[in-house]
Amino acid sequence: MVLLSLVASHHELDLAVLERLSSDVAVVGGELVGASPSISGAVVLATCNRFELYLDVDDASHTPEARAAAAAAVAARSGYDEASVANHLHAMTSTDAAGHLFAVASGLESMVVGEREIAGQVRRALTTARRDGTTTSDLEALFQAASRVSRAVDAGTGLGGAGRSVVGVALDIAESGLPAWADVRCVLIGTGSYAGASLAALKARGVGDVRVYSPSGRARQFAAARGVRSVPAGADLATELADVDLVVACSGAAGAVLEVDALAAARPEGSRPLTVVDLALRHDVDPGVRELPGVRLVSLHTVAEHAPAEHAAVEAARAIVDDAAQAYEAERRVREWNPAVVAERTRVLGGLESALEVLPADLRDERAERGLRRRTRALLHGPTVGARDAARAGDTSAYAAALAALAAIDVPAVEPV
């Protein structure tokens, strides 16, 4: 097995490119597992600032084939040609791929370094792969390790405990153009997990007047469960914003929910100032609204430009991630190389038990047999430990020598009493 990750993120690409790469992302993993014999598992991680594929490939020699299959699957939905997709998706394998996912889960690769939401998004990516039947035991181990590393970084550095989030930074930026938080009137667009985080952040700042709008019609249930109001189903969103100070949009709908022409028509001359925070990768709000008089737009681009980072905590977190990636890869090698060790031990210990079983009961001595088993395990112990230590270190020569030592151990002769 080879772990292959294919990564596109805000570090290298414009968010508009990421948006296109993420089109119909839910079906990509299943397509790859179903169509490519070299890919046994796939987990897709798509967030507001990254698109990543984690693939379980059967052999290192098949990684070019797996990369080509992934590029073709993504190209079919994004509108880009396969060569462009392949160029956008940076490939990593083994320790590098594990280390990258651990860094992502810990918030080190986010727009807002140390953000808290990404850990949940990593867990949900694995849950989705389980639901779709595209995960494997190795991908399960990888993503579960990523969650453990995220918690270790949080506990060891406090990076995630500082309250960082894309939502938090966006609201910090928006604050300068708003009334006091307790006086802010807000419309929240969306009812997903990001909308829940946004509502929690608004309440934490003292915003009490929040109405929820959902393009999918789920606003009433979402709002009732959280003690806020909903915009009536079928209401015109732009008209509902006439007496609002703040819009926070994070629905993830396909296409703009709030169009510039509709908002312009609903805002007569002299309308109250409006701050719009658009946290959706696919733009819930037409970017052209920033040109309207009295309207201020805070987008993901704005967040990226203002995201804070504490360098000492980041360096400590990087050290934790690097150590964890090395340890993960070492244990993965042990799992991968261990079957040959187990086979040799089974040959000897299983052979001993078979020889003992054929002895007539009156010719067996339980005490002598226990001693023989103990001596046999002692003979196997040294080369077994040596083989597993060599696997952890990636030392193929030492592993081969330890395996040869195991192979040289004969099944003990069994003497009847």
mmCIF file of N, CA, C and O in Angstrom, residues 233-285:
data_model
loop_
_atom_site.group_PDB
_atom_site.id
_atom_site.type_symbol
_atom_site.label_atom_id
_atom_site.label_comp_id
_atom_site.label_asym_id
_atom_site.label_seq_id
_atom_site.Cartn_x
_atom_site.Cartn_y
_atom_site.Cartn_z
ATOM 1 N N ALA A 233 -40.257 31.670 4.756
ATOM 2 C CA ALA A 233 -40.030 30.967 3.495
ATOM 3 C C ALA A 233 -40.679 31.735 2.344
ATOM 4 O O ALA A 233 -41.805 32.219 2.456
ATOM 5 N N GLY A 234 -39.941 31.863 1.261
ATOM 6 C CA GLY A 234 -40.448 32.565 0.090
ATOM 7 C C GLY A 234 -40.233 34.061 0.113
ATOM 8 O O GLY A 234 -40.534 34.741 -0.871
ATOM 9 N N ALA A 235 -39.727 34.603 1.219
ATOM 10 C CA ALA A 235 -39.487 36.050 1.295
ATOM 11 C C ALA A 235 -38.341 36.448 0.389
ATOM 12 O O ALA A 235 -37.426 35.659 0.117
ATOM 13 N N ASP A 236 -38.375 37.686 -0.087
ATOM 14 C CA ASP A 236 -37.299 38.206 -0.922
ATOM 15 C C ASP A 236 -36.133 38.614 -0.029
ATOM 16 O O ASP A 236 -36.288 39.488 0.834
ATOM 17 N N LEU A 237 -34.987 37.961 -0.222
ATOM 18 C CA LEU A 237 -33.857 38.179 0.671
ATOM 19 C C LEU A 237 -33.393 39.629 0.647
ATOM 20 O O LEU A 237 -33.162 40.238 1.705
ATOM 21 N N ALA A 238 -33.246 40.205 -0.531
ATOM 22 C CA ALA A 238 -32.728 41.572 -0.633
ATOM 23 C C ALA A 238 -33.628 42.551 0.125
ATOM 24 O O ALA A 238 -33.152 43.461 0.811
ATOM 25 N N THR A 239 -34.955 42.359 0.023
ATOM 26 C CA THR A 239 -35.895 43.238 0.727
ATOM 27 C C THR A 239 -35.754 43.085 2.235
ATOM 28 O O THR A 239 -35.881 44.066 2.988
ATOM 29 N N GLU A 240 -35.481 41.876 2.688
ATOM 30 C CA GLU A 240 -35.343 41.608 4.131
ATOM 31 C C GLU A 240 -34.127 42.317 4.730
ATOM 32 O O GLU A 240 -34.002 42.404 5.952
ATOM 33 N N LEU A 241 -33.207 42.800 3.885
ATOM 34 C CA LEU A 241 -31.979 43.416 4.385
ATOM 35 C C LEU A 241 -32.097 44.921 4.569
ATOM 36 O O LEU A 241 -31.118 45.589 4.900
ATOM 37 N N ALA A 242 -33.293 45.470 4.383
ATOM 38 C CA ALA A 242 -33.463 46.916 4.441
ATOM 39 C C ALA A 242 -33.087 47.494 5.809
ATOM 40 O O ALA A 242 -32.553 48.608 5.887
ATOM 41 N N ASP A 243 -33.356 46.758 6.897
ATOM 42 C CA ASP A 243 -33.088 47.294 8.233
ATOM 43 C C ASP A 243 -31.971 46.521 8.945
ATOM 44 O O ASP A 243 -31.922 46.466 10.168
ATOM 45 N N VAL A 244 -31.071 45.948 8.161
ATOM 46 C CA VAL A 244 -30.029 45.074 8.701
ATOM 47 C C VAL A 244 -28.673 45.781 8.647
ATOM 48 O O VAL A 244 -28.388 46.563 7.737
ATOM 49 N N ASP A 245 -27.829 45.520 9.659
ATOM 50 C CA ASP A 245 -26.467 46.062 9.677
ATOM 51 C C ASP A 245 -25.441 45.088 9.114
ATOM 52 O O ASP A 245 -24.414 45.493 8.570
ATOM 53 N N LEU A 246 -25.726 43.780 9.259
ATOM 54 C CA LEU A 246 -24.725 42.761 8.946
ATOM 55 C C LEU A 246 -25.379 41.554 8.291
ATOM 56 O O LEU A 246 -26.431 41.084 8.730
ATOM 57 N N VAL A 247 -24.738 41.059 7.243
ATOM 58 C CA VAL A 247 -25.102 39.784 6.618
ATOM 59 C C VAL A 247 -23.903 38.862 6.735
ATOM 60 O O VAL A 247 -22.780 39.242 6.391
ATOM 61 N N VAL A 248 -24.129 37.652 7.245
ATOM 62 C CA VAL A 248 -23.088 36.621 7.263
ATOM 63 C C VAL A 248 -23.587 35.477 6.392
ATOM 64 O O VAL A 248 -24.604 34.858 6.693
ATOM 65 N N ALA A 249 -22.891 35.214 5.297
ATOM 66 C CA ALA A 249 -23.355 34.255 4.303
ATOM 67 C C ALA A 249 -22.401 33.058 4.241
ATOM 68 O O ALA A 249 -21.206 33.230 4.005
ATOM 69 N N CYS A 250 -22.953 31.867 4.446
ATOM 70 C CA CYS A 250 -22.122 30.654 4.401
ATOM 71 C C CYS A 250 -22.995 29.451 4.078
ATOM 72 O O CYS A 250 -22.924 28.424 4.752
ATOM 73 N N SER A 251 -23.805 29.555 3.041
ATOM 74 C CA SER A 251 -24.721 28.464 2.714
ATOM 75 C C SER A 251 -24.080 27.403 1.831
ATOM 76 O O SER A 251 -24.480 26.244 1.850
ATOM 77 N N GLY A 252 -23.093 27.797 1.015
ATOM 78 C CA GLY A 252 -22.487 26.837 0.094
ATOM 79 C C GLY A 252 -23.407 26.483 -1.058
ATOM 80 O O GLY A 252 -23.235 25.442 -1.702
ATOM 81 N N ALA A 253 -24.386 27.322 -1.340
ATOM 82 C CA ALA A 253 -25.296 27.056 -2.454
ATOM 83 C C ALA A 253 -24.550 27.165 -3.781
ATOM 84 O O ALA A 253 -23.497 27.798 -3.880
ATOM 85 N N ALA A 254 -25.088 26.525 -4.799
ATOM 86 C CA ALA A 254 -24.468 26.597 -6.129
ATOM 87 C C ALA A 254 -24.920 27.893 -6.789
ATOM 88 O O ALA A 254 -26.000 27.967 -7.360
ATOM 89 N N GLY A 255 -24.105 28.917 -6.702
ATOM 90 C CA GLY A 255 -24.456 30.205 -7.272
ATOM 91 C C GLY A 255 -24.841 31.204 -6.207
ATOM 92 O O GLY A 255 -25.178 30.840 -5.081
ATOM 93 N N ALA A 256 -24.794 32.475 -6.572
ATOM 94 C CA ALA A 256 -25.036 33.549 -5.614
ATOM 95 C C ALA A 256 -26.480 33.530 -5.125
ATOM 96 O O ALA A 256 -27.427 33.406 -5.902
ATOM 97 N N VAL A 257 -26.636 33.650 -3.811
ATOM 98 C CA VAL A 257 -27.956 33.744 -3.199
ATOM 99 C C VAL A 257 -28.423 35.192 -3.189
ATOM 100 O O VAL A 257 -29.618 35.474 -3.292
ATOM 101 N N LEU A 258 -27.482 36.124 -3.081
ATOM 102 C CA LEU A 258 -27.781 37.551 -3.053
ATOM 103 C C LEU A 258 -27.102 38.212 -4.252
ATOM 104 O O LEU A 258 -25.875 38.309 -4.307
ATOM 105 N N GLU A 259 -27.896 38.631 -5.234
ATOM 106 C CA GLU A 259 -27.387 39.253 -6.462
ATOM 107 C C GLU A 259 -27.245 40.757 -6.281
ATOM 108 O O GLU A 259 -27.983 41.383 -5.525
ATOM 109 N N VAL A 260 -26.280 41.328 -6.990
ATOM 110 C CA VAL A 260 -26.000 42.748 -6.847
ATOM 111 C C VAL A 260 -27.188 43.601 -7.302
ATOM 112 O O VAL A 260 -27.524 44.602 -6.653
ATOM 113 N N ASP A 261 -27.857 43.219 -8.397
ATOM 114 C CA ASP A 261 -28.977 44.031 -8.894
ATOM 115 C C ASP A 261 -30.140 44.029 -7.914
ATOM 116 O O ASP A 261 -30.786 45.065 -7.688
ATOM 117 N N ALA A 262 -30.416 42.871 -7.322
ATOM 118 C CA ALA A 262 -31.525 42.788 -6.367
ATOM 119 C C ALA A 262 -31.236 43.629 -5.132
ATOM 120 O O ALA A 262 -32.127 44.336 -4.620
ATOM 121 N N LEU A 263 -29.984 43.581 -4.643
ATOM 122 C CA LEU A 263 -29.646 44.372 -3.467
ATOM 123 C C LEU A 263 -29.672 45.855 -3.786
ATOM 124 O O LEU A 263 -30.139 46.668 -2.973
ATOM 125 N N ALA A 264 -29.207 46.226 -4.964
ATOM 126 C CA ALA A 264 -29.226 47.639 -5.359
ATOM 127 C C ALA A 264 -30.658 48.164 -5.415
ATOM 128 O O ALA A 264 -30.957 49.283 -4.959
ATOM 129 N N ALA A 265 -31.575 47.347 -5.962
ATOM 130 C CA ALA A 265 -32.969 47.773 -6.077
ATOM 131 C C ALA A 265 -33.632 47.905 -4.708
ATOM 132 O O ALA A 265 -34.545 48.724 -4.523
ATOM 133 N N ALA A 266 -33.160 47.104 -3.733
ATOM 134 C CA ALA A 266 -33.775 47.116 -2.405
ATOM 135 C C ALA A 266 -33.165 48.164 -1.490
ATOM 136 O O ALA A 266 -33.642 48.340 -0.360
ATOM 137 N N ARG A 267 -32.131 48.871 -1.978
ATOM 138 C CA ARG A 267 -31.458 49.863 -1.136
ATOM 139 C C ARG A 267 -31.603 51.263 -1.745
ATOM 140 O O ARG A 267 -30.805 51.669 -2.593
ATOM 141 N N PRO A 268 -32.626 51.984 -1.356
ATOM 142 C CA PRO A 268 -32.779 53.354 -1.878
ATOM 143 C C PRO A 268 -31.649 54.242 -1.372
ATOM 144 O O PRO A 268 -30.912 53.885 -0.441
ATOM 145 N N GLU A 269 -31.537 55.375 -1.983
ATOM 146 C CA GLU A 269 -30.480 56.323 -1.585
ATOM 147 C C GLU A 269 -30.635 56.684 -0.109
ATOM 148 O O GLU A 269 -31.734 56.916 0.388
ATOM 149 N N GLY A 270 -29.517 56.685 0.613
ATOM 150 C CA GLY A 270 -29.547 57.006 2.032
ATOM 151 C C GLY A 270 -29.800 55.824 2.942
ATOM 152 O O GLY A 270 -30.037 56.001 4.149
ATOM 153 N N SER A 271 -29.768 54.609 2.380
ATOM 154 C CA SER A 271 -29.972 53.413 3.219
ATOM 155 C C SER A 271 -28.870 53.289 4.256
ATOM 156 O O SER A 271 -27.756 53.786 4.075
ATOM 157 N N ARG A 272 -29.199 52.616 5.354
ATOM 158 C CA ARG A 272 -28.225 52.413 6.425
ATOM 159 C C ARG A 272 -27.037 51.605 5.897
ATOM 160 O O ARG A 272 -27.184 50.772 4.996
ATOM 161 N N PRO A 273 -25.835 51.822 6.426
ATOM 162 C CA PRO A 273 -24.658 51.076 5.994
ATOM 163 C C PRO A 273 -24.864 49.573 6.216
ATOM 164 O O PRO A 273 -25.506 49.149 7.187
ATOM 165 N N LEU A 274 -24.344 48.793 5.320
ATOM 166 C CA LEU A 274 -24.483 47.336 5.389
ATOM 167 C C LEU A 274 -23.113 46.680 5.208
ATOM 168 O O LEU A 274 -22.400 46.975 4.248
ATOM 169 N N THR A 275 -22.762 45.795 6.140
ATOM 170 C CA THR A 275 -21.542 44.998 6.023
ATOM 171 C C THR A 275 -21.934 43.574 5.666
ATOM 172 O O THR A 275 -22.777 42.969 6.327
ATOM 173 N N VAL A 276 -21.329 43.067 4.613
ATOM 174 C CA VAL A 276 -21.618 41.707 4.144
ATOM 175 C C VAL A 276 -20.370 40.846 4.321
ATOM 176 O O VAL A 276 -19.305 41.177 3.795
ATOM 177 N N VAL A 277 -20.508 39.773 5.079
ATOM 178 C CA VAL A 277 -19.417 38.810 5.265
ATOM 179 C C VAL A 277 -19.782 37.557 4.482
ATOM 180 O O VAL A 277 -20.741 36.854 4.827
ATOM 181 N N ASP A 278 -19.041 37.289 3.411
ATOM 182 C CA ASP A 278 -19.312 36.129 2.562
ATOM 183 C C ASP A 278 -18.213 35.091 2.780
ATOM 184 O O ASP A 278 -17.084 35.256 2.333
ATOM 185 N N LEU A 279 -18.566 34.000 3.485
ATOM 186 C CA LEU A 279 -17.595 32.957 3.811
ATOM 187 C C LEU A 279 -17.750 31.724 2.932
ATOM 188 O O LEU A 279 -17.113 30.697 3.192
ATOM 189 N N ALA A 280 -18.559 31.807 1.904
ATOM 190 C CA ALA A 280 -18.780 30.665 1.019
ATOM 191 C C ALA A 280 -17.744 30.664 -0.098
ATOM 192 O O ALA A 280 -17.481 31.699 -0.720
ATOM 193 N N LEU A 281 -17.159 29.500 -0.343
ATOM 194 C CA LEU A 281 -16.176 29.388 -1.411
ATOM 195 C C LEU A 281 -16.785 29.736 -2.755
ATOM 196 O O LEU A 281 -16.149 30.352 -3.604
ATOM 197 N N ARG A 282 -18.048 29.383 -2.944
ATOM 198 C CA ARG A 282 -18.696 29.625 -4.235
ATOM 199 C C ARG A 282 -19.484 30.937 -4.259
ATOM 200 O O ARG A 282 -20.343 31.126 -5.112
ATOM 201 N N HIS A 283 -19.204 31.814 -3.330
ATOM 202 C CA HIS A 283 -19.803 33.153 -3.296
ATOM 203 C C HIS A 283 -21.322 33.107 -3.144
ATOM 204 O O HIS A 283 -22.064 33.075 -4.122
ATOM 205 N N ASP A 284 -21.784 33.122 -1.912
ATOM 206 C CA ASP A 284 -23.214 33.301 -1.664
ATOM 207 C C ASP A 284 -23.674 34.677 -2.109
ATOM 208 O O ASP A 284 -24.852 34.878 -2.431
ATOM 209 N N VAL A 285 -22.745 35.626 -2.095
ATOM 210 C CA VAL A 285 -23.069 37.020 -2.427
ATOM 211 C C VAL A 285 -22.269 37.427 -3.662
ATOM 212 O O VAL A 285 -21.055 37.194 -3.733
#
